[in-house]
PDB file of C-alpha atoms in Angstrom:
ATOM      1  CA  MET A  12     -24.589  -3.620  -2.082  1.00  0.00           C
ATOM      2  CA  ALA A  13     -22.594  -5.893  -2.646  1.00  0.00           C
ATOM      3  CA  GLU A  14     -22.297  -6.769  -6.633  1.00  0.00           C
ATOM      4  CA  GLU A  15     -21.044  -3.151  -6.593  1.00  0.00           C
ATOM      5  CA  HIS A  16     -18.488  -3.772  -4.453  1.00  0.00           C
ATOM      6  CA  ALA A  17     -16.675  -6.302  -7.186  1.00  0.00           C
ATOM      7  CA  LEU A  18     -16.437  -9.091  -4.247  1.00  0.00           C
ATOM      8  CA  THR A  19     -17.437 -12.746  -3.564  1.00  0.00           C
ATOM      9  CA  SER A  20     -19.365 -13.229  -0.285  1.00  0.00           C
ATOM     10  CA  THR A  21     -16.650 -13.227   1.204  1.00  0.00           C
ATOM     11  CA  GLU A  22     -14.197 -10.965   1.001  1.00  0.00           C
ATOM     12  CA  TYR A  23     -17.859  -8.852   0.852  1.00  0.00           C
ATOM     13  CA  ILE A  24     -18.658  -9.522   4.828  1.00  0.00           C
ATOM     14  CA  LYS A  25     -14.777  -9.298   5.926  1.00  0.00           C
ATOM     15  CA  HIS A  26     -14.446  -6.314   4.290  1.00  0.00           C
ATOM     16  CA  HIS A  27     -17.328  -5.137   6.185  1.00  0.00           C
ATOM     17  CA  LEU A  28     -16.234  -6.576   9.143  1.00  0.00           C
ATOM     18  CA  THR A  29     -12.157  -5.120   9.271  1.00  0.00           C
ATOM     19  CA  ASN A  30     -11.737  -1.869  11.229  1.00  0.00           C
ATOM     20  CA  TRP A  31     -10.122   1.360   9.391  1.00  0.00           C
ATOM     21  CA  THR A  32      -6.691   0.905  11.507  1.00  0.00           C
ATOM     22  CA  TYR A  33      -3.227   2.532  11.827  1.00  0.00           C
ATOM     23  CA  GLY A  34      -0.450   1.383  13.407  1.00  0.00           C
ATOM     24  CA  LYS A  35       3.247   0.443  13.413  1.00  0.00           C
ATOM     25  CA  MET A  36       4.152  -3.235  10.902  1.00  0.00           C
ATOM     26  CA  PRO A  37       6.297  -5.788  11.921  1.00  0.00           C
ATOM     27  CA  ASP A  38       9.541  -4.185   9.767  1.00  0.00           C
ATOM     28  CA  GLY A  39       8.524  -0.673  12.837  1.00  0.00           C
ATOM     29  CA  THR A  40       6.587   1.306   9.717  1.00  0.00           C
ATOM     30  CA  TRP A  41       3.581   3.113  11.017  1.00  0.00           C
ATOM     31  CA  LYS A  42       0.539   2.892   8.588  1.00  0.00           C
ATOM     32  CA  VAL A  43      -2.923   2.281   7.932  1.00  0.00           C
ATOM     33  CA  ALA A  44      -3.251  -0.762   7.577  1.00  0.00           C
ATOM     34  CA  GLU A  45      -4.439  -2.160   3.746  1.00  0.00           C
ATOM     35  CA  ASN A  46      -6.829  -5.669   4.590  1.00  0.00           C
ATOM     36  CA  GLY A  47      -6.923  -7.970   7.660  1.00  0.00           C
ATOM     37  CA  THR A  48      -3.612  -9.167   7.918  1.00  0.00           C
ATOM     38  CA  GLU A  49      -2.086  -6.551   8.338  1.00  0.00           C
ATOM     39  CA  ALA A  50      -4.228  -4.996  10.191  1.00  0.00           C
ATOM     40  CA  GLN A  51      -3.767  -8.479  12.849  1.00  0.00           C
ATOM     41  CA  GLN A  52       0.679  -8.065  12.488  1.00  0.00           C
ATOM     42  CA  MET A  53       0.378  -4.071  14.239  1.00  0.00           C
ATOM     43  CA  GLY A  54      -0.924  -6.250  16.893  1.00  0.00           C
ATOM     44  CA  PHE A  55      -1.997  -4.745  20.776  1.00  0.00           C
ATOM     45  CA  ASN A  56      -0.378  -0.936  19.316  1.00  0.00           C
ATOM     46  CA  ALA A  57      -3.408  -0.516  16.674  1.00  0.00           C
ATOM     47  CA  ILE A  58      -5.428   1.706  16.820  1.00  0.00           C
ATOM     48  CA  HIS A  59      -8.721   1.568  14.690  1.00  0.00           C
ATOM     49  CA  LEU A  60      -9.336   5.189  13.754  1.00  0.00           C
ATOM     50  CA  ASP A  61     -13.187   4.419  12.666  1.00  0.00           C
ATOM     51  CA  SER A  62     -13.994   3.250  16.995  1.00  0.00           C
ATOM     52  CA  MET A  63     -12.346   6.524  18.155  1.00  0.00           C
ATOM     53  CA  LEU A  64     -13.771   8.952  15.434  1.00  0.00           C
ATOM     54  CA  TRP A  65     -17.401   8.165  15.956  1.00  0.00           C
ATOM     55  CA  SER A  66     -17.423   7.083  19.619  1.00  0.00           C
ATOM     56  CA  VAL A  67     -15.680  11.344  20.636  1.00  0.00           C
ATOM     57  CA  THR A  68     -18.171  12.097  16.688  1.00  0.00           C
ATOM     58  CA  LEU A  69     -21.052  10.993  19.153  1.00  0.00           C
ATOM     59  CA  GLY A  70     -20.386  11.552  22.143  1.00  0.00           C
ATOM     60  CA  ILE A  71     -19.604  15.069  21.178  1.00  0.00           C
ATOM     61  CA  ILE A  72     -23.365  14.989  20.119  1.00  0.00           C
ATOM     62  CA  PHE A  73     -24.547  13.946  23.000  1.00  0.00           C
ATOM     63  CA  CYS A  74     -22.845  16.757  25.177  1.00  0.00           C
ATOM     64  CA  LEU A  75     -24.254  18.995  22.560  1.00  0.00           C
ATOM     65  CA  MET A  76     -28.541  18.358  22.534  1.00  0.00           C
ATOM     66  CA  PHE A  77     -28.348  18.295  26.353  1.00  0.00           C
ATOM     67  CA  TRP A  78     -26.063  21.790  26.744  1.00  0.00           C
ATOM     68  CA  LEU A  79     -28.289  23.229  23.868  1.00  0.00           C
ATOM     69  CA  ALA A  80     -31.273  21.433  26.043  1.00  0.00           C
ATOM     70  CA  ALA A  81     -30.033  22.901  28.761  1.00  0.00           C
ATOM     71  CA  ARG A  82     -29.788  26.914  27.875  1.00  0.00           C
ATOM     72  CA  ARG A  83     -33.142  25.980  26.156  1.00  0.00           C
ATOM     73  CA  ALA A  84     -34.658  24.914  28.902  1.00  0.00           C
ATOM     74  CA  ASN A  85     -38.359  26.886  29.211  1.00  0.00           C
ATOM     75  CA  THR A  86     -40.324  25.935  32.327  1.00  0.00           C
ATOM     76  CA  SER A  87     -43.524  27.626  31.544  1.00  0.00           C
ATOM     77  CA  VAL A  88     -44.034  25.628  27.990  1.00  0.00           C
ATOM     78  CA  PRO A  89     -40.821  22.941  27.486  1.00  0.00           C
ATOM     79  CA  GLY A  90     -41.028  21.938  24.086  1.00  0.00           C
ATOM     80  CA  LYS A  91     -41.026  18.816  22.649  1.00  0.00           C
ATOM     81  CA  PHE A  92     -36.964  18.844  22.892  1.00  0.00           C
ATOM     82  CA  GLN A  93     -36.014  19.453  25.847  1.00  0.00           C
ATOM     83  CA  SER A  94     -39.061  16.751  26.865  1.00  0.00           C
ATOM     84  CA  ALA A  95     -37.582  14.266  25.508  1.00  0.00           C
ATOM     85  CA  ILE A  96     -33.847  15.532  27.158  1.00  0.00           C
ATOM     86  CA  GLU A  97     -36.279  15.784  30.939  1.00  0.00           C
ATOM     87  CA  MET A  98     -38.010  11.909  30.315  1.00  0.00           C
ATOM     88  CA  VAL A  99     -34.425  10.835  29.495  1.00  0.00           C
ATOM     89  CA  ILE A 100     -32.864  12.767  32.827  1.00  0.00           C
ATOM     90  CA  GLU A 101     -36.017  12.000  34.688  1.00  0.00           C
ATOM     91  CA  PHE A 102     -35.908   7.782  33.619  1.00  0.00           C
ATOM     92  CA  VAL A 103     -31.910   7.860  34.432  1.00  0.00           C
ATOM     93  CA  ASP A 104     -32.740   9.181  38.019  1.00  0.00           C
ATOM     94  CA  THR A 105     -35.860   6.945  38.571  1.00  0.00           C
ATOM     95  CA  SER A 106     -33.148   3.898  37.642  1.00  0.00           C
ATOM     96  CA  VAL A 107     -30.064   5.571  40.316  1.00  0.00           C
ATOM     97  CA  ARG A 108     -32.379   6.230  43.093  1.00  0.00           C
ATOM     98  CA  GLU A 109     -34.385   3.013  43.418  1.00  0.00           C
ATOM     99  CA  THR A 110     -30.955   0.561  42.805  1.00  0.00           C
ATOM    100  CA  PHE A 111     -27.558   3.758  43.995  1.00  0.00           C
ATOM    101  CA  HIS A 112     -27.692   3.673  48.222  1.00  0.00           C
ATOM    102  CA  GLY A 113     -25.422   4.649  48.784  1.00  0.00           C
ATOM    103  CA  LYS A 114     -24.408   8.661  48.269  1.00  0.00           C
ATOM    104  CA  SER A 115     -22.810   9.784  45.527  1.00  0.00           C
ATOM    105  CA  ARG A 116     -22.922  13.143  43.205  1.00  0.00           C
ATOM    106  CA  LEU A 117     -20.798  10.809  40.510  1.00  0.00           C
ATOM    107  CA  ILE A 118     -23.343   7.999  39.754  1.00  0.00           C
ATOM    108  CA  ALA A 119     -26.195   9.555  38.324  1.00  0.00           C
ATOM    109  CA  PRO A 120     -24.460  11.877  35.432  1.00  0.00           C
ATOM    110  CA  LEU A 121     -22.164   9.380  35.412  1.00  0.00           C
ATOM    111  CA  ALA A 122     -25.649   6.815  34.378  1.00  0.00           C
ATOM    112  CA  LEU A 123     -27.121   9.154  31.606  1.00  0.00           C
ATOM    113  CA  THR A 124     -24.070   9.789  30.224  1.00  0.00           C
ATOM    114  CA  ILE A 125     -23.653   5.888  29.562  1.00  0.00           C
ATOM    115  CA  PHE A 126     -26.989   5.626  29.042  1.00  0.00           C
ATOM    116  CA  VAL A 127     -27.077   8.266  26.281  1.00  0.00           C
ATOM    117  CA  TRP A 128     -23.589   7.330  24.723  1.00  0.00           C
ATOM    118  CA  ILE A 129     -24.034   3.531  24.661  1.00  0.00           C
ATOM    119  CA  LEU A 130     -27.773   4.637  22.711  1.00  0.00           C
ATOM    120  CA  LEU A 131     -25.816   6.248  20.223  1.00  0.00           C
ATOM    121  CA  MET A 132     -23.695   4.751  19.230  1.00  0.00           C
ATOM    122  CA  ASN A 133     -25.675   1.829  18.476  1.00  0.00           C
ATOM    123  CA  THR A 134     -28.385   3.294  16.652  1.00  0.00           C
ATOM    124  CA  MET A 135     -25.850   4.595  14.322  1.00  0.00           C
ATOM    125  CA  ASP A 136     -25.985   0.192  13.735  1.00  0.00           C
ATOM    126  CA  LEU A 137     -30.019   0.932  12.128  1.00  0.00           C
ATOM    127  CA  ILE A 138     -27.901   3.191   9.432  1.00  0.00           C
ATOM    128  CA  PRO A 139     -27.575   0.416   5.950  1.00  0.00           C
ATOM    129  CA  VAL A 140     -24.808  -1.022   6.058  1.00  0.00           C
ATOM    130  CA  ASP A 141     -23.207  -0.148   2.944  1.00  0.00           C
ATOM    131  CA  PHE A 142     -24.286   3.467   3.022  1.00  0.00           C
ATOM    132  CA  ILE A 143     -21.223   4.929   4.732  1.00  0.00           C
ATOM    133  CA  PRO A 144     -18.741   2.799   3.640  1.00  0.00           C
ATOM    134  CA  GLN A 145     -19.390   3.534  -0.034  1.00  0.00           C
ATOM    135  CA  LEU A 146     -18.450   7.515   0.398  1.00  0.00           C
ATOM    136  CA  ALA A 147     -16.209   6.433   2.710  1.00  0.00           C
ATOM    137  CA  ALA A 148     -14.861   4.943  -0.172  1.00  0.00           C
ATOM    138  CA  MET A 149     -15.785   7.300  -2.938  1.00  0.00           C
ATOM    139  CA  VAL A 150     -13.898   9.870  -1.202  1.00  0.00           C
ATOM    140  CA  GLY A 151     -10.505   7.021  -0.193  1.00  0.00           C
ATOM    141  CA  SER A 152     -10.515   7.273  -4.235  1.00  0.00           C
ATOM    142  CA  ASN A 153     -11.218  10.337  -5.392  1.00  0.00           C
ATOM    143  CA  VAL A 154      -9.137  12.325  -2.931  1.00  0.00           C
ATOM    144  CA  PHE A 155      -6.536  10.273  -1.773  1.00  0.00           C
ATOM    145  CA  GLY A 156      -6.165   7.558  -5.070  1.00  0.00           C
ATOM    146  CA  MET A 157      -6.464   5.022  -3.011  1.00  0.00           C
ATOM    147  CA  ASP A 158      -8.109   1.526  -4.247  1.00  0.00           C
ATOM    148  CA  PRO A 159     -11.395   1.520  -2.517  1.00  0.00           C
ATOM    149  CA  HIS A 160     -11.172  -2.254  -2.140  1.00  0.00           C
ATOM    150  CA  HIS A 161      -9.042  -1.205   0.717  1.00  0.00           C
ATOM    151  CA  VAL A 162     -11.200   1.981   2.183  1.00  0.00           C
ATOM    152  CA  TYR A 163     -12.428   0.279   5.600  1.00  0.00           C
ATOM    153  CA  PHE A 164     -14.541   1.937   8.108  1.00  0.00           C
ATOM    154  CA  LYS A 165     -16.870   0.742  10.234  1.00  0.00           C
ATOM    155  CA  VAL A 166     -19.814   2.837  11.568  1.00  0.00           C
ATOM    156  CA  VAL A 167     -20.860   1.509  14.861  1.00  0.00           C
ATOM    157  CA  PRO A 168     -17.987   2.021  17.269  1.00  0.00           C
ATOM    158  CA  THR A 169     -19.974  -0.736  19.387  1.00  0.00           C
ATOM    159  CA  THR A 170     -19.075  -3.610  17.352  1.00  0.00           C
ATOM    160  CA  ASP A 171     -15.561  -3.253  18.260  1.00  0.00           C
ATOM    161  CA  PRO A 172     -14.356  -4.899  21.480  1.00  0.00           C
ATOM    162  CA  ASN A 173     -11.466  -2.332  21.937  1.00  0.00           C
ATOM    163  CA  ILE A 174     -14.364   0.279  22.809  1.00  0.00           C
ATOM    164  CA  THR A 175     -16.872  -1.367  25.541  1.00  0.00           C
ATOM    165  CA  LEU A 176     -14.061  -2.935  26.809  1.00  0.00           C
ATOM    166  CA  GLY A 177     -12.613   0.222  27.510  1.00  0.00           C
ATOM    167  CA  MET A 178     -15.738   1.561  29.113  1.00  0.00           C
ATOM    168  CA  SER A 179     -15.784  -1.201  31.020  1.00  0.00           C
ATOM    169  CA  LEU A 180     -12.650  -0.386  32.808  1.00  0.00           C
ATOM    170  CA  SER A 181     -13.861   2.835  33.487  1.00  0.00           C
ATOM    171  CA  VAL A 182     -16.656   1.500  35.241  1.00  0.00           C
ATOM    172  CA  PHE A 183     -13.989  -1.296  37.091  1.00  0.00           C
ATOM    173  CA  ALA A 184     -11.491   1.344  37.858  1.00  0.00           C
ATOM    174  CA  LEU A 185     -14.447   3.433  39.316  1.00  0.00           C
ATOM    175  CA  ILE A 186     -15.585   0.385  41.794  1.00  0.00           C
ATOM    176  CA  ILE A 187     -12.570  -0.630  43.161  1.00  0.00           C
ATOM    177  CA  PHE A 188     -12.480   3.167  43.955  1.00  0.00           C
ATOM    178  CA  TYR A 189     -16.202   3.296  45.738  1.00  0.00           C
ATOM    179  CA  SER A 190     -14.130   0.269  47.439  1.00  0.00           C
ATOM    180  CA  LEU A 191     -11.257   1.516  48.852  1.00  0.00           C
ATOM    181  CA  ARG A 192     -13.301   4.641  49.667  1.00  0.00           C
ATOM    182  CA  GLU A 193     -16.467   3.413  50.965  1.00  0.00           C
ATOM    183  CA  LYS A 194     -13.895   0.170  53.128  1.00  0.00           C
ATOM    184  CA  GLY A 195     -11.059   0.950  52.604  1.00  0.00           C
ATOM    185  CA  ILE A 196      -7.287  -1.774  52.144  1.00  0.00           C
ATOM    186  CA  GLY A 197      -8.556  -3.703  55.058  1.00  0.00           C
ATOM    187  CA  GLY A 198     -12.163  -3.038  54.698  1.00  0.00           C
ATOM    188  CA  PHE A 199     -11.311  -4.107  50.678  1.00  0.00           C
ATOM    189  CA  VAL A 200      -9.292  -6.768  51.030  1.00  0.00           C
ATOM    190  CA  GLY A 201     -11.043  -8.179  54.082  1.00  0.00           C
ATOM    191  CA  GLU A 202     -14.564  -8.682  52.150  1.00  0.00           C
ATOM    192  CA  LEU A 203     -13.010 -10.568  49.183  1.00  0.00           C
ATOM    193  CA  ALA A 204     -10.904 -13.195  51.344  1.00  0.00           C
ATOM    194  CA  LEU A 205     -14.212 -13.833  54.131  1.00  0.00           C
ATOM    195  CA  ASN A 206     -16.833 -14.721  51.291  1.00  0.00           C
ATOM    196  CA  PRO A 207     -18.325 -16.802  50.985  1.00  0.00           C
ATOM    197  CA  PHE A 208     -17.565 -19.034  53.591  1.00  0.00           C
ATOM    198  CA  ASN A 209     -16.886 -17.517  57.224  1.00  0.00           C
ATOM    199  CA  PRO A 210     -16.214 -19.982  59.656  1.00  0.00           C
ATOM    200  CA  LYS A 211     -16.582 -18.880  63.652  1.00  0.00           C
ATOM    201  CA  ASN A 212     -13.995 -21.189  64.064  1.00  0.00           C
ATOM    202  CA  PRO A 213     -10.591 -18.986  63.889  1.00  0.00           C
ATOM    203  CA  VAL A 214      -8.886 -22.219  62.049  1.00  0.00           C
ATOM    204  CA  LEU A 215     -10.966 -23.159  59.565  1.00  0.00           C
ATOM    205  CA  LYS A 216     -11.767 -19.529  58.324  1.00  0.00           C
ATOM    206  CA  ILE A 217      -7.743 -19.198  57.723  1.00  0.00           C
ATOM    207  CA  ILE A 218      -7.908 -22.463  55.745  1.00  0.00           C
ATOM    208  CA  PHE A 219     -10.784 -20.949  53.445  1.00  0.00           C
ATOM    209  CA  ILE A 220      -8.773 -17.703  52.220  1.00  0.00           C
ATOM    210  CA  PRO A 221      -7.012 -18.899  49.234  1.00  0.00           C
ATOM    211  CA  ILE A 222     -10.360 -20.285  48.730  1.00  0.00           C
ATOM    212  CA  ASN A 223     -12.251 -17.190  48.568  1.00  0.00           C
ATOM    213  CA  LEU A 224      -9.914 -15.337  47.251  1.00  0.00           C
ATOM    214  CA  ILE A 225      -9.488 -17.832  44.368  1.00  0.00           C
ATOM    215  CA  LEU A 226     -13.376 -17.809  44.218  1.00  0.00           C
ATOM    216  CA  GLU A 227     -14.296 -13.780  44.595  1.00  0.00           C
ATOM    217  CA  LEU A 228     -11.289 -12.542  42.341  1.00  0.00           C
ATOM    218  CA  VAL A 229     -12.748 -14.502  39.596  1.00  0.00           C
ATOM    219  CA  THR A 230     -16.255 -12.675  40.249  1.00  0.00           C
ATOM    220  CA  PHE A 231     -15.213  -9.885  40.637  1.00  0.00           C
ATOM    221  CA  LEU A 232     -12.664  -9.859  37.826  1.00  0.00           C
ATOM    222  CA  ALA A 233     -15.408 -11.447  35.667  1.00  0.00           C
ATOM    223  CA  ARG A 234     -17.602  -8.112  36.156  1.00  0.00           C
ATOM    224  CA  PRO A 235     -15.879  -5.892  33.908  1.00  0.00           C
ATOM    225  CA  ILE A 236     -15.454  -9.049  30.644  1.00  0.00           C
ATOM    226  CA  SER A 237     -18.935  -9.967  30.715  1.00  0.00           C
ATOM    227  CA  LEU A 238     -19.488  -6.470  30.957  1.00  0.00           C
ATOM    228  CA  ALA A 239     -18.368  -5.566  26.944  1.00  0.00           C
ATOM    229  CA  LEU A 240     -18.499  -8.289  25.959  1.00  0.00           C
ATOM    230  CA  ARG A 241     -21.808  -8.245  26.319  1.00  0.00           C
ATOM    231  CA  LEU A 242     -23.006  -6.113  24.524  1.00  0.00           C
ATOM    232  CA  PHE A 243     -20.261  -6.665  22.160  1.00  0.00           C
ATOM    233  CA  GLY A 244     -21.655 -10.382  21.679  1.00  0.00           C
ATOM    234  CA  ASN A 245     -25.476  -8.409  20.746  1.00  0.00           C
ATOM    235  CA  MET A 246     -24.585  -5.928  18.617  1.00  0.00           C
ATOM    236  CA  TYR A 247     -21.113  -7.813  16.727  1.00  0.00           C
ATOM    237  CA  ALA A 248     -24.267 -10.330  15.729  1.00  0.00           C
ATOM    238  CA  GLY A 249     -27.170  -7.708  14.842  1.00  0.00           C
ATOM    239  CA  GLU A 250     -24.200  -5.937  12.496  1.00  0.00           C
ATOM    240  CA  LEU A 251     -23.081  -9.578  10.874  1.00  0.00           C
ATOM    241  CA  ILE A 252     -27.419 -10.221  10.179  1.00  0.00           C
ATOM    242  CA  PHE A 253     -27.753  -6.879   8.371  1.00  0.00           C
ATOM    243  CA  ILE A 254     -24.226  -7.536   5.679  1.00  0.00           C
ATOM    244  CA  LEU A 255     -25.726 -10.882   5.883  1.00  0.00           C
ATOM    245  CA  ILE A 256     -29.855  -9.118   4.800  1.00  0.00           C
ATOM    246  CA  ALA A 257     -27.490  -6.971   1.261  1.00  0.00           C
ATOM    247  CA  LEU A 258     -25.530  -9.797   1.021  1.00  0.00           C
ATOM    248  CA  LEU A 259     -29.344 -11.157  -0.963  1.00  0.00           C
ATOM    249  CA  PRO A 260     -31.214  -9.762  -3.800  1.00  0.00           C
ATOM    250  CA  PHE A 261     -32.526  -5.585  -3.319  1.00  0.00           C
ATOM    251  CA  TRP A 262     -36.611  -7.128  -2.800  1.00  0.00           C
ATOM    252  CA  ILE A 263     -35.430  -9.693  -0.776  1.00  0.00           C
ATOM    253  CA  GLN A 264     -33.847  -6.991   1.821  1.00  0.00           C
ATOM    254  CA  TRP A 265     -36.378  -4.950   2.064  1.00  0.00           C
ATOM    255  CA  ALA A 266     -38.715  -8.015   3.121  1.00  0.00           C
ATOM    256  CA  LEU A 267     -35.910  -8.910   5.765  1.00  0.00           C
ATOM    257  CA  SER A 268     -34.475  -5.425   7.216  1.00  0.00           C
ATOM    258  CA  VAL A 269     -37.776  -3.519   7.811  1.00  0.00           C
ATOM    259  CA  PRO A 270     -38.847  -6.238  10.102  1.00  0.00           C
ATOM    260  CA  TRP A 271     -35.363  -6.966  11.684  1.00  0.00           C
ATOM    261  CA  ALA A 272     -34.335  -3.244  12.035  1.00  0.00           C
ATOM    262  CA  ILE A 273     -37.600  -3.176  14.244  1.00  0.00           C
ATOM    263  CA  PHE A 274     -37.270  -5.785  16.375  1.00  0.00           C
ATOM    264  CA  HIS A 275     -33.272  -3.810  16.083  1.00  0.00           C
ATOM    265  CA  ILE A 276     -33.833  -1.122  18.282  1.00  0.00           C
ATOM    266  CA  LEU A 277     -35.357  -3.349  21.169  1.00  0.00           C
ATOM    267  CA  VAL A 278     -31.585  -5.014  21.005  1.00  0.00           C
ATOM    268  CA  ILE A 279     -29.833  -1.618  20.752  1.00  0.00           C
ATOM    269  CA  THR A 280     -32.236   0.519  23.489  1.00  0.00           C
ATOM    270  CA  LEU A 281     -32.282  -2.377  26.093  1.00  0.00           C
ATOM    271  CA  GLN A 282     -28.242  -3.421  25.761  1.00  0.00           C
ATOM    272  CA  ALA A 283     -27.663   0.232  26.998  1.00  0.00           C
ATOM    273  CA  PHE A 284     -30.385  -0.176  29.573  1.00  0.00           C
ATOM    274  CA  ILE A 285     -28.329  -3.172  30.706  1.00  0.00           C
ATOM    275  CA  PHE A 286     -24.584  -1.605  31.070  1.00  0.00           C
ATOM    276  CA  MET A 287     -26.446   1.396  32.324  1.00  0.00           C
ATOM    277  CA  MET A 288     -28.002  -0.905  35.284  1.00  0.00           C
ATOM    278  CA  LEU A 289     -25.347  -3.050  35.507  1.00  0.00           C
ATOM    279  CA  THR A 290     -22.703  -0.269  36.156  1.00  0.00           C
ATOM    280  CA  ILE A 291     -25.378   1.401  39.339  1.00  0.00           C
ATOM    281  CA  VAL A 292     -25.250  -2.155  40.289  1.00  0.00           C
ATOM    282  CA  TYR A 293     -22.074  -3.228  40.588  1.00  0.00           C
ATOM    283  CA  LEU A 294     -21.230   1.004  41.996  1.00  0.00           C
ATOM    284  CA  SER A 295     -24.406   0.127  44.573  1.00  0.00           C
ATOM    285  CA  MET A 296     -22.643  -3.168  46.195  1.00  0.00           C
ATOM    286  CA  ALA A 297     -19.314  -1.543  46.226  1.00  0.00           C
ATOM    287  CA  SER A 298     -20.581   1.368  48.703  1.00  0.00           C
ATOM    288  CA  GLU A 299     -22.465  -1.040  51.044  1.00  0.00           C
ATOM    289  CA  LYS A 300     -20.474  -2.199  53.858  1.00  0.00           C
ATOM    290  CA  HIS A 301     -21.036  -5.039  54.753  1.00  0.00           C
TER     291      HIS A 301
END
């Protein structure tokens, strides 16, 4: 575990929490960061290659799983794989029907994609923290001649705020789209300007417009931020606990990691469910006319 890396506890934790980053250095050169300091110097232009790799790979796995289930679907004697996929679809479909009050062909597929994709990304947290990073270090050292201590490779995309914010901003764009489509520009702006205070007196109504706008815009803009940070915070904390357990003696690791992994399965599933449900709720609110 940590001893095999010949790193101090602090260095070990920092190493596991650093992404495989590619970006532009202050001198104008583009390169893969060799440490956390270089990754910070790359600023906004930096790309977390490991997060992109795993999120895209798991997205492809999700598509292949459901494509295979559809191809092999048997109405007479469904297999275990088909039954499991059907259970997930039925669960998501029921959640959408009970929560979304408008009409849209996009919501159910979107909710299914969000739930399964996030669930797959979260499940990567159950892989032993050193297993894949050590493989990456071996490949980097033996194939590319890199210092293994400069090979960074995180495997849980949802512990990267760039990934969670990217997903939440996509949902935010859909919220705006549905709001404008169902209510029009006037109705959308009116909803923000005339709530929560909407007195009948026209003079008071005008006075309350800027107050309403401030209150509603803060609430409106907080949705994607809270959606992203909730998922990121819970998964980052879980990953950090696994890393801290890996610093302990081997016999203590098993005594702590197995119970925590079992409990973490609940967190993994719950966070995917919460992200999905809040997406459905927000889009339902955007589709409602007041």
